[in-house]
Coordinates of C-alpha atoms and ligand atoms in Angstrom, one line a residue:
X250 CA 0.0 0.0 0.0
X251 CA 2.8 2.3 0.8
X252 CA 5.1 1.2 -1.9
X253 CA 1.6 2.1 -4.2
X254 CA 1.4 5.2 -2.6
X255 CA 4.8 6.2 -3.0
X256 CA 4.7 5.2 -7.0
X257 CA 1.7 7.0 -7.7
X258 CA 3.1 10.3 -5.6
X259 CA 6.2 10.0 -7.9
X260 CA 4.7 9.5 -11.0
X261 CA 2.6 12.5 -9.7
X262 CA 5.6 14.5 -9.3
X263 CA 7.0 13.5 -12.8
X264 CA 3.8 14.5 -14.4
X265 CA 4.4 17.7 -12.7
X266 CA 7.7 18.0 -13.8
X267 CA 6.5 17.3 -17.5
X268 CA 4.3 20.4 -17.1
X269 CA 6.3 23.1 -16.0
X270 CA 9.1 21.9 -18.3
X271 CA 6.1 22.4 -21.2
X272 CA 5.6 25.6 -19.1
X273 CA 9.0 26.8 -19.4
X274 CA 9.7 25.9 -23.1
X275 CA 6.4 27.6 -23.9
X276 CA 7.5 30.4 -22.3
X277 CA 10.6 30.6 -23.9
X278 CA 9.3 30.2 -27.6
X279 CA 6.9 33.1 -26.6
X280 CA 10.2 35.3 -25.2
X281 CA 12.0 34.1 -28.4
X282 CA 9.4 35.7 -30.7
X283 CA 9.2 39.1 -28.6
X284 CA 13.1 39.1 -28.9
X285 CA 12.9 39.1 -33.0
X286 CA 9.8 41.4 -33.1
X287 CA 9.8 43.8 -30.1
X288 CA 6.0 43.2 -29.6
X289 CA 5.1 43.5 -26.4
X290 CA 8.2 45.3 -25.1
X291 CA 8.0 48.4 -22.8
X292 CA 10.1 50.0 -20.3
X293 CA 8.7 51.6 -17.2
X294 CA 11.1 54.6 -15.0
X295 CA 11.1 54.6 -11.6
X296 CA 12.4 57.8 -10.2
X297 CA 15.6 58.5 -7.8
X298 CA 15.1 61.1 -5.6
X299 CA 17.9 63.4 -4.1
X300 CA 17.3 63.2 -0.5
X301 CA 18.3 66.6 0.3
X302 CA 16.9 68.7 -2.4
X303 CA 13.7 66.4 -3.3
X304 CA 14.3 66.5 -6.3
X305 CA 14.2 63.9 -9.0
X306 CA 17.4 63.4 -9.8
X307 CA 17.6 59.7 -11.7
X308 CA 15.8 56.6 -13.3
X309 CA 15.7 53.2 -13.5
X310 CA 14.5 51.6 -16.6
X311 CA 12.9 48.4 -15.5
X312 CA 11.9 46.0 -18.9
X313 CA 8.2 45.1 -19.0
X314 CA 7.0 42.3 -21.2
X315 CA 3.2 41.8 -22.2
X316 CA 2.1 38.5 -24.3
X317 CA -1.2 38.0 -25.7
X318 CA -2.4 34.8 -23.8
X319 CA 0.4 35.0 -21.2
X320 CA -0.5 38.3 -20.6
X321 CA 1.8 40.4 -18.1
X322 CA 5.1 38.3 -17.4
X323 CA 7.1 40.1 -14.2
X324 CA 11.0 40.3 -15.2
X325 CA 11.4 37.8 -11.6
X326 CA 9.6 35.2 -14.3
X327 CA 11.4 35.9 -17.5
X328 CA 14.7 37.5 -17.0
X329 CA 16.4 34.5 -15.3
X330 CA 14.9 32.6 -18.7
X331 CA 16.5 35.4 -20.8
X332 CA 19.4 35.4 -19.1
X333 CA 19.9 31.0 -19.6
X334 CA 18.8 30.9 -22.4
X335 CA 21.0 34.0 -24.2
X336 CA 18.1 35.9 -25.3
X337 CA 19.0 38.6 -23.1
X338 CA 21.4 39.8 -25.5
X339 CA 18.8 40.9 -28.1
X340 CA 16.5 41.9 -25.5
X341 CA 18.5 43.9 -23.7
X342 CA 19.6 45.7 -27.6
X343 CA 16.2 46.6 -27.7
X344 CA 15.8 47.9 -24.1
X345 CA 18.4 50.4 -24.5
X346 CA 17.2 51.4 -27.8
X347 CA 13.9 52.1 -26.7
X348 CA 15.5 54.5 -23.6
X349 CA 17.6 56.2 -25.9
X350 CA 14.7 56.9 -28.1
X351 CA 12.7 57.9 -25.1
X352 CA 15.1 60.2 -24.1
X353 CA 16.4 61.9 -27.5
X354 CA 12.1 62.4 -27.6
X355 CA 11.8 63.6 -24.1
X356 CA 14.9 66.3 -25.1
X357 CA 13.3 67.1 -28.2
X358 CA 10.1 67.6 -26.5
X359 CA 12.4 70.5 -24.5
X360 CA 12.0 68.7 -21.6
X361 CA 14.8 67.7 -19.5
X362 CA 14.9 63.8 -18.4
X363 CA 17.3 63.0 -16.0
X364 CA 19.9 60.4 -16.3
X365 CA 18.6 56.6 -16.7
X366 CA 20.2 53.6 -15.6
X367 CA 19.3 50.3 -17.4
X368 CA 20.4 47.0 -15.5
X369 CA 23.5 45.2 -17.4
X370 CA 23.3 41.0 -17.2
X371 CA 26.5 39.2 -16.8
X372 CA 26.2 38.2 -20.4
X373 CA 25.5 41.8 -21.5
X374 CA 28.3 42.8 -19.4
X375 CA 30.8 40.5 -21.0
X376 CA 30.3 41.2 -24.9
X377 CA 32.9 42.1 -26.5
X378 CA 31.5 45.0 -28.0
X379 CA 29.6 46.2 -25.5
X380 CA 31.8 49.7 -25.1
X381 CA 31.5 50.0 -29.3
X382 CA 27.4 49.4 -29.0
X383 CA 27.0 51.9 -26.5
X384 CA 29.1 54.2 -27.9
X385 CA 27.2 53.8 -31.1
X386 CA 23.9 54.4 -29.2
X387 CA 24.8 58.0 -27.7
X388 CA 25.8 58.6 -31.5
X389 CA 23.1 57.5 -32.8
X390 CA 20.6 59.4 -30.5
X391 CA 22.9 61.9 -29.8
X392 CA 23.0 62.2 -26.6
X393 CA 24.2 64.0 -23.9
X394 CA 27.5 62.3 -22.5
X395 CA 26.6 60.6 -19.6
X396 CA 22.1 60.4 -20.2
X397 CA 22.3 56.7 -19.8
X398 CA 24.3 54.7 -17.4
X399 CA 24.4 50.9 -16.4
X400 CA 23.7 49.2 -13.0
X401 CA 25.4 45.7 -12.6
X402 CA 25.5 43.1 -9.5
X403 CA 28.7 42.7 -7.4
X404 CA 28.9 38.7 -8.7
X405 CA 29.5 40.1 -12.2
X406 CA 32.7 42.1 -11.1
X407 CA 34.3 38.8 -9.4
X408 CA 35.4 37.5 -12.7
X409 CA 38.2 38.7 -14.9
X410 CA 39.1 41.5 -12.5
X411 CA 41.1 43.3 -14.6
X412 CA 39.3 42.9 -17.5
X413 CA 36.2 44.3 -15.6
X414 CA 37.8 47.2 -14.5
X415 CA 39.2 48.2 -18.1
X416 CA 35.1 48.1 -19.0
X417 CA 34.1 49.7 -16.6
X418 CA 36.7 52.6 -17.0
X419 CA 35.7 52.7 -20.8
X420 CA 32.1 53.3 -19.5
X421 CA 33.2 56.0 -17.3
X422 CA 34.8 57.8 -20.2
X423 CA 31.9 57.8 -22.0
X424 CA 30.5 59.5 -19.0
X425 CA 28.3 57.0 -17.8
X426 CA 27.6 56.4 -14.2
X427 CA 28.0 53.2 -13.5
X428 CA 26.1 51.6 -9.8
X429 CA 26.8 48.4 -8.2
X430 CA 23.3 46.8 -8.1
X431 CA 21.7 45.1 -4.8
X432 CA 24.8 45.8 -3.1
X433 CA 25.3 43.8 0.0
X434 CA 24.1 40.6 -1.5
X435 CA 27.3 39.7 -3.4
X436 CA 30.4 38.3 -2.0
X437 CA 32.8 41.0 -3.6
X438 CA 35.4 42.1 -0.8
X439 CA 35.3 45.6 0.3
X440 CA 38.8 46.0 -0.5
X441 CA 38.1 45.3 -4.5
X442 CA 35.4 48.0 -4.4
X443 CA 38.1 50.8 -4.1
X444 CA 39.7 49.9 -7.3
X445 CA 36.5 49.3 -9.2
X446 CA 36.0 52.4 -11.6
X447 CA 32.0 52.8 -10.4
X448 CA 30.1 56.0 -8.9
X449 CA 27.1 54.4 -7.3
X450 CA 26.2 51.6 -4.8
X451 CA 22.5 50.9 -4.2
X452 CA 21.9 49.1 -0.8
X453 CA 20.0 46.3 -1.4
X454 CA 16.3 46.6 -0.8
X455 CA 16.3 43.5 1.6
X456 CA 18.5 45.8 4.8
X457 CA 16.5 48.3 3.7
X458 CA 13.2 46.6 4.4
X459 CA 15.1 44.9 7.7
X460 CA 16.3 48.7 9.1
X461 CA 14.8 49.2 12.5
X462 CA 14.3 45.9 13.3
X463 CA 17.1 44.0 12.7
X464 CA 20.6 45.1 14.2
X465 CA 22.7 43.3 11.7
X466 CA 20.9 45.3 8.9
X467 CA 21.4 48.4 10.5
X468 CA 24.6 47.2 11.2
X469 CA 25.3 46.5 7.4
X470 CA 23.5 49.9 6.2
X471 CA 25.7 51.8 8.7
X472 CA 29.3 49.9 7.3
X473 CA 27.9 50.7 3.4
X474 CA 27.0 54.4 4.1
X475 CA 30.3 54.7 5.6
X476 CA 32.1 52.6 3.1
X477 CA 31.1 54.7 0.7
X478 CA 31.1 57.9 2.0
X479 CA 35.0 57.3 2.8
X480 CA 35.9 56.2 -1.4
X481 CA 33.3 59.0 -2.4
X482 CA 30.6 57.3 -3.8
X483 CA 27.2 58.1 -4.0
X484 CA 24.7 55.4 -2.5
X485 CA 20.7 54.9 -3.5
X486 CA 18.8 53.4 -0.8
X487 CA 16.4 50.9 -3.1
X488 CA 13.1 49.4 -2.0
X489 CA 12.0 52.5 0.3
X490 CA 8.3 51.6 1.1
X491 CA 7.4 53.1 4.5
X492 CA 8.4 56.8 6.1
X493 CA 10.0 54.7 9.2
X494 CA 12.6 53.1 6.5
X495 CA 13.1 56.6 5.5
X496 CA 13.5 58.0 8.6
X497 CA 16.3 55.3 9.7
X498 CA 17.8 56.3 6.9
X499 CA 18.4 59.6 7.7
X500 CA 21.1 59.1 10.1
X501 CA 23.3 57.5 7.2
X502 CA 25.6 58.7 4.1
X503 CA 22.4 58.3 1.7
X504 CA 22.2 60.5 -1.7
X505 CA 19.1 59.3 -3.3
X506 CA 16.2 57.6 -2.1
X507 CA 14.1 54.9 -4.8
X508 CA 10.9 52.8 -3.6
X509 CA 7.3 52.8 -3.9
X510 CA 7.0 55.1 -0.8
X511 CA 8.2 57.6 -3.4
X512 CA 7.4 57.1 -6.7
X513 CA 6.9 53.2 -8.4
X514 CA 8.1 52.9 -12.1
X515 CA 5.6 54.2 -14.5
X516 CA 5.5 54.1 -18.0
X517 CA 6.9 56.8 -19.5
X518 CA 4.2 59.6 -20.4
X519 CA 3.0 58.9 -16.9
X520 CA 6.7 59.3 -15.8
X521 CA 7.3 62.7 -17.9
X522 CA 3.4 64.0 -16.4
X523 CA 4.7 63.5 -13.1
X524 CA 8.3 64.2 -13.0
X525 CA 9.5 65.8 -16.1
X526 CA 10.2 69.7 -16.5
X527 CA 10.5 72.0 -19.1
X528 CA 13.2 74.6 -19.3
X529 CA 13.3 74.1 -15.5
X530 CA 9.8 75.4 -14.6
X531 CA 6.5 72.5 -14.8
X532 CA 6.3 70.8 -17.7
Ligands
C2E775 P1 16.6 45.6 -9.8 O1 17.5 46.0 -10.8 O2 17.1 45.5 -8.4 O3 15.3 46.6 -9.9 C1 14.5 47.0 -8.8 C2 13.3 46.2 -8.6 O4 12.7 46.5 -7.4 C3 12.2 46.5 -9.7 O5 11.4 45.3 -9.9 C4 11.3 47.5 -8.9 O6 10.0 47.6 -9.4 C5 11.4 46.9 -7.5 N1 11.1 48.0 -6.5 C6 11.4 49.3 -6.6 N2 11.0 49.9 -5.4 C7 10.5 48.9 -4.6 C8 9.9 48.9 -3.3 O7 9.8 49.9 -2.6 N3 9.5 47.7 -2.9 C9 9.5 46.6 -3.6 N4 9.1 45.4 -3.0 N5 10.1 46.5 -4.8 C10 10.6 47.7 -5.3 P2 11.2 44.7 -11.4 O8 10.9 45.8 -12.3 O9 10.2 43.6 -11.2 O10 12.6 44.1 -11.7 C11 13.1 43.0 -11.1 C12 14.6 42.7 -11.5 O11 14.6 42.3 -12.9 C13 15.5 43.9 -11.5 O12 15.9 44.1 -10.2 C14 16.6 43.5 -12.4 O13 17.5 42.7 -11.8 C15 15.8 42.7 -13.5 N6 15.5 43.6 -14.7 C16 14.5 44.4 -14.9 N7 14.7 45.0 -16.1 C17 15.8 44.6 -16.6 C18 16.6 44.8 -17.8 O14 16.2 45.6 -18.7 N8 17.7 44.1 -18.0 C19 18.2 43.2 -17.1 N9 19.3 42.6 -17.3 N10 17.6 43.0 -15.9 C20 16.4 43.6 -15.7
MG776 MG1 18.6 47.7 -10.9
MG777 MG1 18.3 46.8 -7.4
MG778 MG1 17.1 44.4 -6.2

């Protein structure tokens, strides 16, 4: 009886299996499609906010993906997919084109966007023409040195050290800003960080969340802030959601504050509505 039980709960389980695997490569066909034809593709901004002055002083671009019977996909579900599977590499092409058109628009428009940051992938990262294709962007769009920057995770800088840095310092002459991404999650030593060429490190949104009532995050929050503040780098506090995490923050080296308490990502005419101004008075 238990040895039935048992067979049945397996071949349960490989039933199971069957279906998310069908799940998966369905998934992936569908991403595979939107990679060649764009359809479906948007970006949303989330602002960064200058803790001092208030005012908007960055954005994230955050890749949204709508299918026709899948319907909204989160990037938890299908970056991890584009990322294994190498069809971030196209995707992530047609990200930053569709900032740098949004921008060059938003500048022809007279407004005046502030800078973006679009999140780099290990495999974007790694291209060997990455510094060429972003140099061609700003050309093509012609941009303002420095309107779009890159945010990449600490587990992307542990490879090829050197070979990381001389990226990274190609970026920088290009202007970009360049932010290490969920900072505090990676296993990078603190010592590498001060011969990294980067301007920015975002706290990951998990201390953030923890601040107040865990020590060790506080702990954590307070060694970053003062990390940074010592090699002169700026530092985002992500995942804001409640004025108590914003208020625990205030005792820390934080420039610029991001997180649904202040503003979520929005598409972008909702973005340029609220945020956006024209020759520095209200759009
Ligand atoms: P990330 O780069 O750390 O982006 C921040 C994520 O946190 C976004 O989720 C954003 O909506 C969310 N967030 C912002 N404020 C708050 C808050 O106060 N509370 C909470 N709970 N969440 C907040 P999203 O858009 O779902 O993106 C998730 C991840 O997907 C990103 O994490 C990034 O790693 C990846 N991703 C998104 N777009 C791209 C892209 O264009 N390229 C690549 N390579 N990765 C991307
Ligand atoms: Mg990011
Ligand atoms: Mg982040
Ligand atoms: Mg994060």
């Amino acid at each position: 009886r238990a040895k039935q039980e048992g067979r049945n709960t397996y071949r349960l389980f490989r039933a199971d299996m069957h279906r998310q695997d069908r799940g998966r490569l369905e998934l992936e066909t569908a991403l595979r499609n939107t990679a060649e034809t764009g359809e479906g593709l948007g970006v949303h901004y989330q602002p960064l906010f200058d803790r001092d002055s208030g005012e908007v002083h960055g954005a994230e671009a955050l890749l949204r993906w709508h299918h026709p019977t899948l319907g909204h996909v989160s990037p938890g579900d299908f970056i991890p997919l584009a990322e294994r599977s190498g069809l971030i590499l196209p995707l992530g092409e047609r990200l930053m084109h569709l900032v740098a058109a949004q921008q060059r628009d938003w500048l022809d428009a007279g407004l005046a966007p502030p800078r973006v940051a679009v999140n780099l992938s290990a495999r974007q990262f790694w291209q060997s023409d990455l510094v060429a294709q972003v140099r061609e962007l700003y050309a093509a769009y012609d941009l303002p040195a420095g309107q779009i920057g890159f945010e990449l995770t600490e587990s992307i800088l542990l490879d090829k050290q050197q070979e990381a840095i001389h990226t990274l310092q190609a970026l920088r002459d290009l202007g970009c800003r360049i932010a290490i991404d969920d900072f505090g999650t990676g296993y990078s030593s603190l010592s590498y960080l001060q011969d990294l060429p980067v301007t920015t490190l975002k706290i990951d949104r998990s201390f953030i969340q923890k601040l107040g009532e865990s020590r060790g995050s506080s702990a954590i929050v307070a060694a970053v802030t003062g990390l940074a503040k010592e090699l002169g780098l700026r530092v985002v506090a992500e995942g804001v959601e409640t004025d108590e995490q914003l208020q625990a923050l205030s005792r820390y080296h934080v420039n610029l504050i991001q997180g649904f308490l202040t503003g979520r990502p929005a598409d972008a005419a909702t973005f340029a509505e609220r945020y956006l101004v024209r020759d520095g008075a209200p759009a």
